[in-house]
């Protein structure tokens, strides 16, 4: 009669503390407690799945009750009657309870009543409560007093994968041991040993992929190895990727190389090659995010390839690719990919959205190219200034000298500020900062109403139109985050108004000092409007920071205030819409417009 099949994670379950994989600190602590006979009434074993919590609870029960030892021992024999029955789960004095099936207070009361009886065969009665975080609050409260003062020769072991859901009063009554994820090297060594014991012909590259994809869980790694053993030998790494449904690293590197070429046709061919071979779009996106992370690490530390998660045979391809792309571009791609996985899951056409997303990454690369746009817009104010000076040909009374410096000096104020930010480096950095903004509305607002004028190691000075200062200040946190992404470090953000306030009044004093006695002669030159029109000046000043639309702005507000002293709600909405898009409101009934 053939014996029943035994899975690898059952067959190679550790039987002593020194056989635990990757939990040396916990094994040493519990072993010393057994040697010194300092047994706590309750233990809490917490950690990710498949890291040895339940196995450690059974080892502790065997160590307390081994018949070949006079007392607790860290090395149970594993052959006596109690050791074998505890390993098989049939011991009368070692009770394992699934808290997910026994969540009520009545189950815990029954457990407490049973714990009052003396052990039948063993020296210690051990209760193992697996997934204890599933117990109700009432069940936890019923267990409190028993955990603190249990009956003699009774030990409680609580195991959980979510210790945050365990009551603090329970945690305070237990000795807590946190099981960590098993390191990659320890996993590879243990899997190689199991493959040797089971005569499984598997390549080291395949073992590395198995250990990498198990994410520190020994049970998951052993189960995957057990599944791979059914394939015809020798087992290669590609077989592991195909079995997992993930995208191989070599194909992901080819996809990134296609993205680096900035050729849409090459990128579409590489993407459809993956999708046509059955790769899931979500798996492609996850693999791409992992490769981009590894490339960022290689760009920051080219001499530390062990920091990456790529297999050793592909690590030599990372440094040249990271150098060709650059850290700024890689970080920008990562920012664009953030949140796209949820969109793919909810979409009925994930293939289409994956292609659209990857093509959108190519559009971000040349976004930093229009660095010449800043010098062009900086020169516009100097050209629009003469266009405004001919308009004051209409004579006006002299009581408006105060209104003249409120509008005319603002034009030279914008020009020097723009000239300071007209350096190619500042303009290019400003475009990179705008590209790092996640909200399109904030990006459009700052591209039209703001510019980077000064930058040093500690501060970044951004000049903003005064009428948009409040809105930009409300989004200052987003702008600081975008600066940190684009510039590679945090800086203090300083917002300066480009018009209004005391800043425009700095330039009128030279004109007043040149001709102090003659005040009436220079006044007609900067006076563009009669007294009736000066009341419309505040409506025109918000548009002065925008250089392209300065010439047509003064005539536009002159006429409506003369006809309507109180604009209607529809007029105000139209004016706000025109201000947002840097345009103007045209009066179709007026033939002069």
Coordinates of C-alpha atoms in Angstrom, one line a residue:
X1 CA 0.0 0.0 0.0
X2 CA 1.5 3.3 -1.1
X3 CA 1.9 6.1 1.5
X4 CA -0.1 9.3 1.1
X5 CA 1.6 12.2 -0.6
X6 CA 3.1 14.7 1.7
X7 CA 3.6 18.3 0.5
X8 CA 7.1 19.8 0.8
X9 CA 6.0 22.4 3.3
X10 CA 4.7 19.7 5.6
X11 CA 7.6 17.3 5.0
X12 CA 10.3 19.8 5.7
X13 CA 8.5 21.6 8.6
X14 CA 11.1 22.4 11.3
X15 CA 11.2 20.1 14.3
X16 CA 13.5 22.1 16.6
X17 CA 14.4 25.7 17.1
X18 CA 17.7 25.5 15.4
X19 CA 15.9 24.4 12.2
X20 CA 14.0 27.6 11.9
X21 CA 14.9 29.5 8.7
X22 CA 15.7 33.2 9.1
X23 CA 14.5 33.5 12.7
X24 CA 17.8 33.2 14.6
X25 CA 16.9 35.8 17.3
X26 CA 13.6 34.2 18.2
X27 CA 15.2 30.7 18.3
X28 CA 18.0 31.9 20.6
X29 CA 15.6 33.7 23.0
X30 CA 13.2 30.8 23.3
X31 CA 16.0 28.3 23.6
X32 CA 17.5 30.2 26.5
X33 CA 14.1 30.5 28.2
X34 CA 13.8 26.7 28.1
X35 CA 17.3 26.1 29.3
X36 CA 16.8 28.4 32.3
X37 CA 13.3 27.1 33.0
X38 CA 11.7 30.6 32.7
X39 CA 8.5 29.8 31.0
X40 CA 6.0 32.6 30.5
X41 CA 2.3 32.0 30.9
X42 CA 1.4 33.5 27.5
X43 CA 3.3 34.1 24.2
X44 CA 2.3 36.1 21.2
X45 CA 3.8 35.1 17.8
X46 CA 3.1 37.7 15.1
X47 CA 4.4 38.1 11.6
X48 CA 3.7 37.5 7.9
X49 CA 2.3 34.3 6.6
X50 CA 4.6 31.3 6.2
X51 CA 7.4 32.6 8.5
X52 CA 7.2 29.8 11.2
X53 CA 4.7 31.0 13.8
X54 CA 2.6 27.8 14.1
X55 CA 5.7 25.6 13.7
X56 CA 7.4 27.5 16.6
X57 CA 4.3 27.0 18.8
X58 CA 4.5 23.2 18.1
X59 CA 8.3 23.2 18.8
X60 CA 7.7 24.9 22.1
X61 CA 5.1 22.3 23.0
X62 CA 7.5 19.5 22.2
X63 CA 10.3 21.2 24.1
X64 CA 8.2 21.5 27.2
X65 CA 6.9 17.9 27.1
X66 CA 9.7 15.7 25.6
X67 CA 9.7 12.4 27.5
X68 CA 13.4 11.8 26.9
X69 CA 14.2 14.9 28.9
X70 CA 13.7 15.6 32.6
X71 CA 12.5 19.1 32.0
X72 CA 12.1 21.7 29.3
X73 CA 14.8 21.4 26.6
X74 CA 15.5 23.4 23.4
X75 CA 16.3 20.2 21.6
X76 CA 13.4 17.7 21.8
X77 CA 14.1 14.2 20.6
X78 CA 11.3 14.0 18.0
X79 CA 11.0 10.2 18.5
X80 CA 9.1 9.8 21.8
X81 CA 5.4 9.3 21.9
X82 CA 4.6 12.9 22.9
X83 CA 6.9 14.4 20.2
X84 CA 5.3 12.3 17.5
X85 CA 1.7 13.0 18.6
X86 CA 2.3 16.7 18.9
X87 CA 3.9 16.8 15.4
X88 CA 0.8 14.9 14.1
X89 CA -1.6 17.1 16.0
X90 CA -3.2 14.3 18.0
X91 CA -1.8 15.0 21.5
X92 CA -4.5 15.4 24.2
X93 CA -2.6 18.1 26.1
X94 CA -1.7 20.3 23.1
X95 CA -4.9 21.9 21.8
X96 CA -4.8 24.0 18.6
X97 CA -7.8 26.3 18.1
X98 CA -8.7 28.2 14.9
X99 CA -9.9 31.6 16.1
X100 CA -11.6 32.2 12.8
X101 CA -14.0 29.4 13.5
X102 CA -14.3 30.0 17.3
X103 CA -14.7 33.7 17.6
X104 CA -17.4 33.9 20.2
X105 CA -17.1 34.3 24.0
X106 CA -18.7 30.9 24.6
X107 CA -15.8 29.2 22.8
X108 CA -13.3 31.0 25.0
X109 CA -15.3 30.1 28.2
X110 CA -15.2 26.5 27.2
X111 CA -11.4 26.8 26.6
X112 CA -11.0 28.4 30.1
X113 CA -13.0 25.6 31.8
X114 CA -10.9 22.9 30.1
X115 CA -7.6 24.6 31.1
X116 CA -8.4 24.1 34.8
X117 CA -8.0 20.4 34.5
X118 CA -4.5 18.9 34.9
X119 CA -2.6 17.5 31.9
X120 CA -3.4 13.8 31.0
X121 CA 0.0 12.7 29.6
X122 CA 2.3 15.7 29.3
X123 CA 3.9 17.9 31.9
X124 CA 2.5 21.1 30.4
X125 CA -0.9 21.8 28.8
X126 CA -0.4 24.1 25.7
X127 CA -3.2 26.0 24.0
X128 CA -2.3 27.3 20.5
X129 CA -4.8 30.0 19.3
X130 CA -4.1 30.5 15.6
X131 CA -5.2 33.8 13.9
X132 CA -6.2 35.2 17.3
X133 CA -7.0 38.6 15.9
X134 CA -10.3 37.1 14.7
X135 CA -11.6 36.8 18.2
X136 CA -14.3 39.2 19.2
X137 CA -13.8 41.9 21.8
X138 CA -15.9 40.0 24.3
X139 CA -13.9 36.8 23.8
X140 CA -10.6 38.8 24.3
X141 CA -12.0 40.3 27.5
X142 CA -13.0 36.8 28.8
X143 CA -9.5 35.6 28.2
X144 CA -7.8 38.5 30.0
X145 CA -7.7 37.1 33.5
X146 CA -6.7 33.6 32.5
X147 CA -3.8 34.9 30.4
X148 CA -2.5 36.9 33.4
X149 CA -2.9 34.2 36.0
X150 CA -3.4 30.8 34.2
X151 CA -3.7 27.5 36.1
X152 CA -0.4 25.8 36.9
X153 CA 1.4 24.1 34.0
X154 CA -0.6 25.8 31.3
X155 CA 0.9 27.9 28.5
X156 CA -1.1 29.9 25.9
X157 CA 0.5 30.7 22.5
X158 CA -1.4 33.2 20.4
X159 CA -0.5 33.4 16.7
X160 CA -1.6 36.2 14.4
X161 CA -0.7 37.9 11.1
X162 CA -2.3 41.2 12.2
X163 CA -1.2 42.2 15.7
X164 CA -2.8 45.7 15.3
X165 CA -6.2 44.1 15.8
X166 CA -5.3 42.5 19.1
X167 CA -6.4 44.4 22.2
X168 CA -3.6 46.3 24.0
X169 CA -4.7 44.6 27.2
X170 CA -3.9 41.2 25.6
X171 CA -0.6 42.4 24.3
X172 CA 0.5 43.6 27.7
X173 CA 0.0 40.1 29.2
X174 CA 2.0 38.2 26.5
X175 CA 5.7 38.0 25.6
X176 CA 5.7 39.1 22.0
X177 CA 7.9 37.7 19.3
X178 CA 7.8 39.3 15.8
X179 CA 8.6 36.9 13.0
X180 CA 10.3 38.7 10.2
X181 CA 10.2 37.9 6.5
X182 CA 12.9 35.4 5.6
X183 CA 16.0 37.0 3.8
X184 CA 16.5 36.2 0.2
X185 CA 19.9 34.4 0.7
X186 CA 18.4 32.1 3.4
X187 CA 15.5 31.2 1.3
X188 CA 17.7 30.3 -1.7
X189 CA 20.0 28.2 0.5
X190 CA 17.0 26.3 2.0
X191 CA 15.3 25.8 -1.4
X192 CA 18.6 24.5 -2.9
X193 CA 18.9 22.0 0.0
X194 CA 15.3 20.8 -0.5
X195 CA 15.9 20.4 -4.2
X196 CA 19.0 18.3 -3.5
X197 CA 17.1 16.1 -1.0
X198 CA 14.2 15.6 -3.4
X199 CA 16.4 15.2 -6.5
X200 CA 14.7 18.1 -8.3
X201 CA 16.8 19.4 -11.3
X202 CA 16.3 23.1 -11.1
X203 CA 18.7 25.9 -12.2
X204 CA 20.0 28.4 -9.7
X205 CA 18.4 31.2 -11.7
X206 CA 15.0 29.5 -11.2
X207 CA 15.6 29.1 -7.5
X208 CA 16.4 32.8 -7.3
X209 CA 13.1 33.7 -9.0
X210 CA 11.2 31.4 -6.7
X211 CA 12.7 33.0 -3.6
X212 CA 12.2 36.5 -5.0
X213 CA 8.5 36.0 -5.8
X214 CA 7.7 34.3 -2.5
X215 CA 8.4 37.7 -0.8
X216 CA 10.0 36.2 2.3
X217 CA 7.4 33.5 3.0
X218 CA 9.0 30.0 3.4
X219 CA 5.7 28.2 3.0
X220 CA 4.9 30.0 -0.3
X221 CA 8.4 29.2 -1.6
X222 CA 8.2 25.5 -0.7
X223 CA 4.7 25.2 -2.3
X224 CA 6.0 26.9 -5.5
X225 CA 9.0 24.6 -5.6
X226 CA 6.7 21.6 -5.1
X227 CA 4.6 22.7 -8.0
X228 CA 7.7 23.3 -10.2
X229 CA 8.9 19.8 -9.5
X230 CA 6.1 18.4 -11.7
X231 CA 7.7 20.0 -14.8
X232 CA 10.2 18.1 -17.0
X233 CA 13.8 18.7 -16.0
X234 CA 15.8 20.9 -16.1
X235 CA 13.6 23.6 -14.7
X236 CA 14.6 27.1 -16.0
X237 CA 13.7 30.6 -14.9
X238 CA 11.3 31.1 -17.8
X239 CA 9.2 28.2 -16.5
X240 CA 8.9 30.0 -13.2
X241 CA 7.8 33.2 -14.8
X242 CA 5.2 31.4 -17.0
X243 CA 3.8 29.5 -14.1
X244 CA 3.4 32.6 -12.0
X245 CA 1.9 34.6 -14.9
X246 CA 4.5 37.4 -14.4
X247 CA 6.6 39.2 -16.9
X248 CA 10.2 38.1 -17.2
X249 CA 12.9 40.6 -16.4
X250 CA 14.5 40.4 -19.8
X251 CA 11.2 41.4 -21.5
X252 CA 10.8 44.3 -19.0
X253 CA 14.3 45.6 -19.8
X254 CA 13.4 45.4 -23.5
X255 CA 10.3 47.4 -22.9
X256 CA 12.3 50.1 -21.0
X257 CA 14.8 50.3 -23.8
X258 CA 11.9 50.8 -26.3
X259 CA 10.7 53.7 -24.0
X260 CA 14.2 55.2 -23.9
X261 CA 14.2 55.4 -27.7
X262 CA 11.2 57.8 -27.6
X263 CA 9.8 56.0 -30.7
X264 CA 6.0 55.3 -30.4
X265 CA 6.2 52.5 -33.0
X266 CA 8.9 50.7 -31.2
X267 CA 7.1 51.1 -27.9
X268 CA 3.8 49.8 -29.3
X269 CA 5.6 46.8 -30.8
X270 CA 7.3 45.9 -27.5
X271 CA 4.0 46.3 -25.6
X272 CA 1.9 44.3 -28.0
X273 CA 4.5 41.6 -28.1
X274 CA 4.0 41.1 -24.3
X275 CA 0.2 41.3 -24.5
X276 CA -0.1 39.0 -27.4
X277 CA 1.9 36.3 -25.5
X278 CA -0.7 36.4 -22.7
X279 CA 0.9 38.8 -20.3
X280 CA -1.6 40.5 -18.1
X281 CA -1.6 44.4 -18.4
X282 CA -1.5 44.7 -14.6
X283 CA 1.5 42.4 -14.4
X284 CA 3.3 44.4 -17.1
X285 CA 2.6 47.6 -15.1
X286 CA 3.8 46.1 -11.8
X287 CA 7.0 44.7 -13.4
X288 CA 7.7 48.0 -15.1
X289 CA 7.4 49.8 -11.8
X290 CA 9.9 47.4 -10.2
X291 CA 12.4 47.9 -13.1
X292 CA 12.1 51.7 -12.9
X293 CA 12.8 51.4 -9.1
X294 CA 15.9 49.3 -9.8
X295 CA 17.1 51.8 -12.5
X296 CA 16.7 54.7 -10.0
X297 CA 18.8 52.8 -7.5
X298 CA 21.5 52.1 -10.2
X299 CA 21.5 55.8 -11.2
X300 CA 22.0 56.8 -7.6
X301 CA 24.5 54.0 -6.7
X302 CA 26.0 52.3 -9.8
X303 CA 28.5 50.3 -7.7
X304 CA 25.7 48.7 -5.5
X305 CA 23.9 46.2 -7.8
X306 CA 22.9 44.1 -4.9
X307 CA 20.4 46.7 -3.8
X308 CA 18.2 45.9 -6.9
X309 CA 15.8 43.0 -7.2
X310 CA 16.9 42.0 -10.6
X311 CA 18.5 38.6 -11.1
X312 CA 22.3 38.6 -11.2
X313 CA 22.6 37.7 -14.9
X314 CA 20.7 40.9 -15.9
X315 CA 22.3 43.4 -13.5
X316 CA 25.0 44.4 -16.0
X317 CA 22.3 45.9 -18.3
X318 CA 21.1 48.3 -15.7
X319 CA 23.9 50.9 -15.3
X320 CA 24.1 51.9 -19.0
X321 CA 20.3 52.1 -19.3
X322 CA 20.0 54.2 -16.1
X323 CA 22.8 56.5 -17.3
X324 CA 21.1 57.0 -20.7
X325 CA 17.7 57.8 -19.2
X326 CA 18.8 59.9 -16.2
X327 CA 17.4 60.1 -12.7
X328 CA 15.0 63.0 -13.4
X329 CA 13.4 61.2 -16.3
X330 CA 13.1 58.0 -14.3
X331 CA 11.5 59.7 -11.3
X332 CA 9.1 61.5 -13.7
X333 CA 8.0 58.2 -15.2
X334 CA 7.4 56.8 -11.7
X335 CA 5.2 59.8 -10.8
X336 CA 3.2 59.3 -14.0
X337 CA 2.7 55.6 -13.2
X338 CA 1.4 56.3 -9.7
X339 CA -2.3 55.4 -9.4
X340 CA -2.5 53.9 -12.9
X341 CA -2.8 50.3 -11.6
X342 CA -6.2 51.0 -10.1
X343 CA -7.3 52.5 -13.4
X344 CA -6.3 49.3 -15.3
X345 CA -8.2 47.2 -12.8
X346 CA -11.4 49.1 -13.3
X347 CA -11.1 49.5 -17.1
X348 CA -12.9 47.1 -19.5
X349 CA -10.1 47.6 -22.0
X350 CA -6.9 47.3 -20.0
X351 CA -4.8 46.7 -23.1
X352 CA -5.8 50.0 -24.6
X353 CA -5.2 51.9 -21.4
X354 CA -1.8 50.3 -20.9
X355 CA -0.7 51.5 -24.4
X356 CA -2.1 54.9 -23.9
X357 CA -0.3 55.2 -20.5
X358 CA 3.1 54.1 -22.0
X359 CA 2.7 56.5 -24.9
X360 CA 1.9 59.3 -22.5
X361 CA 5.3 58.7 -20.8
X362 CA 7.0 59.5 -24.1
X363 CA 5.2 62.8 -24.2
X364 CA 6.6 63.8 -20.9
X365 CA 10.2 63.5 -22.1
X366 CA 10.2 66.5 -24.6
X367 CA 8.0 68.5 -22.2
X368 CA 11.2 70.1 -20.8
X369 CA 12.3 71.2 -24.3
X370 CA 10.4 74.4 -24.6
X371 CA 12.9 76.3 -22.5
X372 CA 13.0 79.0 -25.2
X373 CA 9.4 80.0 -24.5
X374 CA 10.4 81.9 -21.3
X375 CA 12.8 84.4 -23.1
X376 CA 10.1 85.0 -25.8
X377 CA 7.5 85.9 -23.2
X378 CA 10.0 87.9 -21.3
X379 CA 10.6 90.2 -24.2
X380 CA 6.9 90.8 -24.9
X381 CA 6.4 93.4 -22.0
X382 CA 9.1 95.6 -23.5
X383 CA 7.3 95.5 -26.8
X384 CA 3.9 96.2 -25.3
X385 CA 5.0 99.2 -23.3
X386 CA 5.3 101.4 -26.3
X387 CA 1.9 100.2 -27.4
X388 CA 0.3 101.6 -24.3
X389 CA 2.1 105.0 -24.3
X390 CA 0.4 106.3 -27.5
X391 CA -3.0 105.8 -26.0
X392 CA -2.7 108.6 -23.4
X393 CA -2.9 111.1 -26.3
X394 CA -6.3 112.1 -24.9
X395 CA -5.7 115.0 -22.5
X396 CA -6.7 114.4 -19.0
X397 CA -6.8 116.5 -15.8
X398 CA -3.8 116.3 -13.6
X399 CA -5.5 114.9 -10.5
X400 CA -4.6 111.4 -11.7
X401 CA -0.8 111.3 -11.1
X402 CA -1.5 108.7 -8.4
X403 CA -3.3 106.4 -10.9
X404 CA -0.5 106.6 -13.4
X405 CA 2.2 105.0 -11.3
X406 CA -0.3 102.4 -10.3
X407 CA -0.5 101.1 -13.9
X408 CA 2.4 102.2 -16.0
X409 CA 5.4 101.3 -13.7
X410 CA 4.0 97.8 -13.5
X411 CA 5.2 97.0 -17.0
X412 CA 8.9 97.6 -16.4
X413 CA 8.4 95.7 -13.1
X414 CA 7.5 92.5 -15.0
X415 CA 10.3 92.9 -17.5
X416 CA 13.3 92.8 -15.1
X417 CA 11.7 89.9 -13.2
X418 CA 11.3 88.0 -16.3
X419 CA 14.8 88.9 -17.4
X420 CA 16.1 87.4 -14.2
X421 CA 14.2 84.1 -14.9
X422 CA 15.1 84.2 -18.6
X423 CA 18.3 82.2 -18.0
X424 CA 18.1 78.8 -19.8
X425 CA 18.7 76.9 -16.6
X426 CA 15.8 78.5 -14.7
X427 CA 13.4 78.2 -17.6
X428 CA 14.2 74.6 -18.1
X429 CA 13.9 73.8 -14.4
X430 CA 10.6 75.6 -14.3
X431 CA 9.3 73.4 -17.1
X432 CA 10.5 70.3 -15.2
X433 CA 8.7 71.5 -12.0
X434 CA 5.5 72.0 -14.0
X435 CA 5.9 68.5 -15.5
X436 CA 6.1 67.1 -12.0
X437 CA 2.7 68.5 -11.0
X438 CA 0.0 65.9 -10.8
X439 CA -3.0 68.2 -11.2
X440 CA -3.5 69.5 -14.7
X441 CA -5.3 72.6 -13.4
X442 CA -2.4 73.6 -11.2
X443 CA 0.0 73.0 -14.0
X444 CA -1.9 75.2 -16.4
X445 CA -2.4 78.0 -13.8
X446 CA 1.3 78.2 -12.9
X447 CA 2.5 77.9 -16.6
X448 CA 0.4 81.0 -17.4
X449 CA 0.6 83.1 -14.2
X450 CA 4.0 82.1 -12.6
X451 CA 7.7 81.8 -13.4
X452 CA 10.8 80.8 -11.5
X453 CA 13.0 83.9 -11.0
X454 CA 15.6 82.9 -8.5
X455 CA 16.9 79.6 -7.2
X456 CA 19.6 78.6 -4.7
X457 CA 20.4 75.7 -2.4
X458 CA 17.8 76.8 0.2
X459 CA 15.1 78.8 -1.5
X460 CA 13.1 78.9 -4.7
X461 CA 11.5 82.2 -5.6
X462 CA 8.5 82.1 -7.9
X463 CA 6.9 85.2 -9.2
X464 CA 3.1 85.1 -9.5
X465 CA 0.5 87.5 -10.8
X466 CA -0.9 89.4 -7.9
X467 CA -4.6 88.6 -8.7
X468 CA -3.8 84.9 -8.7
X469 CA -1.6 84.9 -5.5
X470 CA -4.4 83.6 -3.3
X471 CA -5.1 80.6 -5.5
X472 CA -1.4 79.8 -5.9
X473 CA -0.8 80.1 -2.1
X474 CA -3.5 77.5 -1.6
X475 CA -1.6 75.1 -3.8
X476 CA 1.8 75.9 -2.4
X477 CA 2.2 72.4 -0.9
X478 CA 1.7 70.8 -4.4
X479 CA 4.3 73.1 -5.8
X480 CA 6.8 72.3 -3.1
X481 CA 6.3 68.6 -3.8
X482 CA 6.8 69.1 -7.5
X483 CA 10.0 71.1 -6.8
X484 CA 11.3 68.3 -4.5
X485 CA 10.7 65.7 -7.3
X486 CA 12.2 67.8 -10.1
X487 CA 15.1 69.4 -8.2
X488 CA 16.0 66.3 -6.1
X489 CA 15.7 68.1 -2.7
X490 CA 13.4 70.2 -0.6
X491 CA 13.7 74.0 -0.8
X492 CA 11.8 76.8 0.9
X493 CA 9.1 78.2 -1.5
X494 CA 8.9 82.0 -1.7
X495 CA 6.0 83.6 -3.7
X496 CA 6.4 87.1 -5.0
X497 CA 3.7 89.2 -6.5
X498 CA 4.5 90.6 -10.0
X499 CA 2.2 93.6 -9.7
X500 CA 0.5 95.8 -7.0
X501 CA 1.6 96.5 -3.5
X502 CA 4.8 98.4 -2.7
X503 CA 6.9 96.7 -5.4
X504 CA 5.7 98.9 -8.3
X505 CA 6.3 102.0 -6.3
X506 CA 10.1 101.4 -6.3
X507 CA 10.5 102.7 -9.8
X508 CA 8.5 106.0 -9.9
X509 CA 10.9 107.9 -7.5
X510 CA 13.7 108.3 -10.1
X511 CA 11.3 110.1 -12.4
X512 CA 10.2 112.3 -9.6
X513 CA 13.8 113.1 -8.6
X514 CA 14.9 114.1 -12.1
X515 CA 12.3 116.9 -12.3
X516 CA 11.1 117.7 -8.9
X517 CA 9.6 121.2 -9.7
X518 CA 7.8 120.1 -12.9
X519 CA 5.2 117.7 -11.8
X520 CA 2.5 118.5 -14.4
X521 CA 4.8 117.9 -17.4
X522 CA 5.5 114.1 -16.9
X523 CA 1.9 113.5 -15.7
X524 CA 0.2 113.6 -19.2
X525 CA 2.7 111.0 -20.5
X526 CA 1.8 108.1 -18.2
X527 CA -1.9 109.1 -17.9
X528 CA -3.8 106.7 -20.1
X529 CA -7.3 107.3 -18.9
X530 CA -9.6 110.2 -17.8
X531 CA -10.9 110.3 -14.3
X532 CA -14.0 108.4 -15.1
X533 CA -11.9 105.5 -16.4
X534 CA -9.6 105.4 -13.4
X535 CA -12.3 103.5 -11.5
X536 CA -11.8 100.7 -14.0
X537 CA -8.1 100.5 -13.4
X538 CA -8.3 97.9 -10.6
X539 CA -10.2 95.6 -13.1
X540 CA -7.4 96.1 -15.7
X541 CA -4.4 95.7 -13.4
X542 CA -4.9 91.9 -12.8
X543 CA -4.2 91.3 -16.4
X544 CA -0.9 93.2 -16.6
X545 CA 1.3 90.2 -15.4
X546 CA 0.3 88.3 -18.5
X547 CA 2.6 89.9 -21.2
X548 CA 0.8 88.7 -24.3
X549 CA -2.6 90.2 -23.5
X550 CA -1.4 93.6 -22.1
X551 CA -1.9 95.6 -25.2
X552 CA -5.6 94.9 -25.7
X553 CA -6.4 95.0 -21.9
X554 CA -6.6 98.8 -21.3
X555 CA -9.3 99.5 -24.0
X556 CA -11.4 96.6 -22.8
X557 CA -12.2 97.8 -19.3
X558 CA -12.7 101.5 -20.4
X559 CA -16.1 101.1 -22.0
X560 CA -18.1 98.8 -19.8
X561 CA -17.7 100.8 -16.7
X562 CA -19.0 103.9 -18.5
X563 CA -22.1 102.2 -19.7
X564 CA -22.9 100.0 -16.7
X565 CA -21.8 101.0 -13.2
X566 CA -22.8 97.6 -11.7
X567 CA -22.1 94.6 -13.9
X568 CA -24.6 91.8 -13.8
X569 CA -23.8 88.2 -12.6
X570 CA -23.4 86.9 -16.1
X571 CA -20.9 89.7 -16.9
X572 CA -18.9 88.9 -13.9
X573 CA -18.8 85.2 -14.8
X574 CA -17.7 86.0 -18.3
X575 CA -15.0 88.4 -17.0
X576 CA -13.7 85.7 -14.6
X577 CA -13.6 83.1 -17.4
X578 CA -11.7 85.5 -19.7
X579 CA -9.3 86.3 -16.9
X580 CA -8.6 82.6 -16.3
X581 CA -7.7 82.0 -19.9
X582 CA -5.9 85.3 -20.3
X583 CA -8.4 86.7 -22.8
X584 CA -10.9 89.5 -23.0
X585 CA -14.6 90.1 -23.2
X586 CA -15.7 91.6 -26.5
X587 CA -18.8 93.8 -26.8
X588 CA -20.4 92.8 -30.0
X589 CA -22.9 95.6 -29.9
X590 CA -20.2 98.3 -29.9
X591 CA -18.9 98.9 -33.4
X592 CA -15.6 100.3 -32.1
X593 CA -14.6 96.9 -30.6

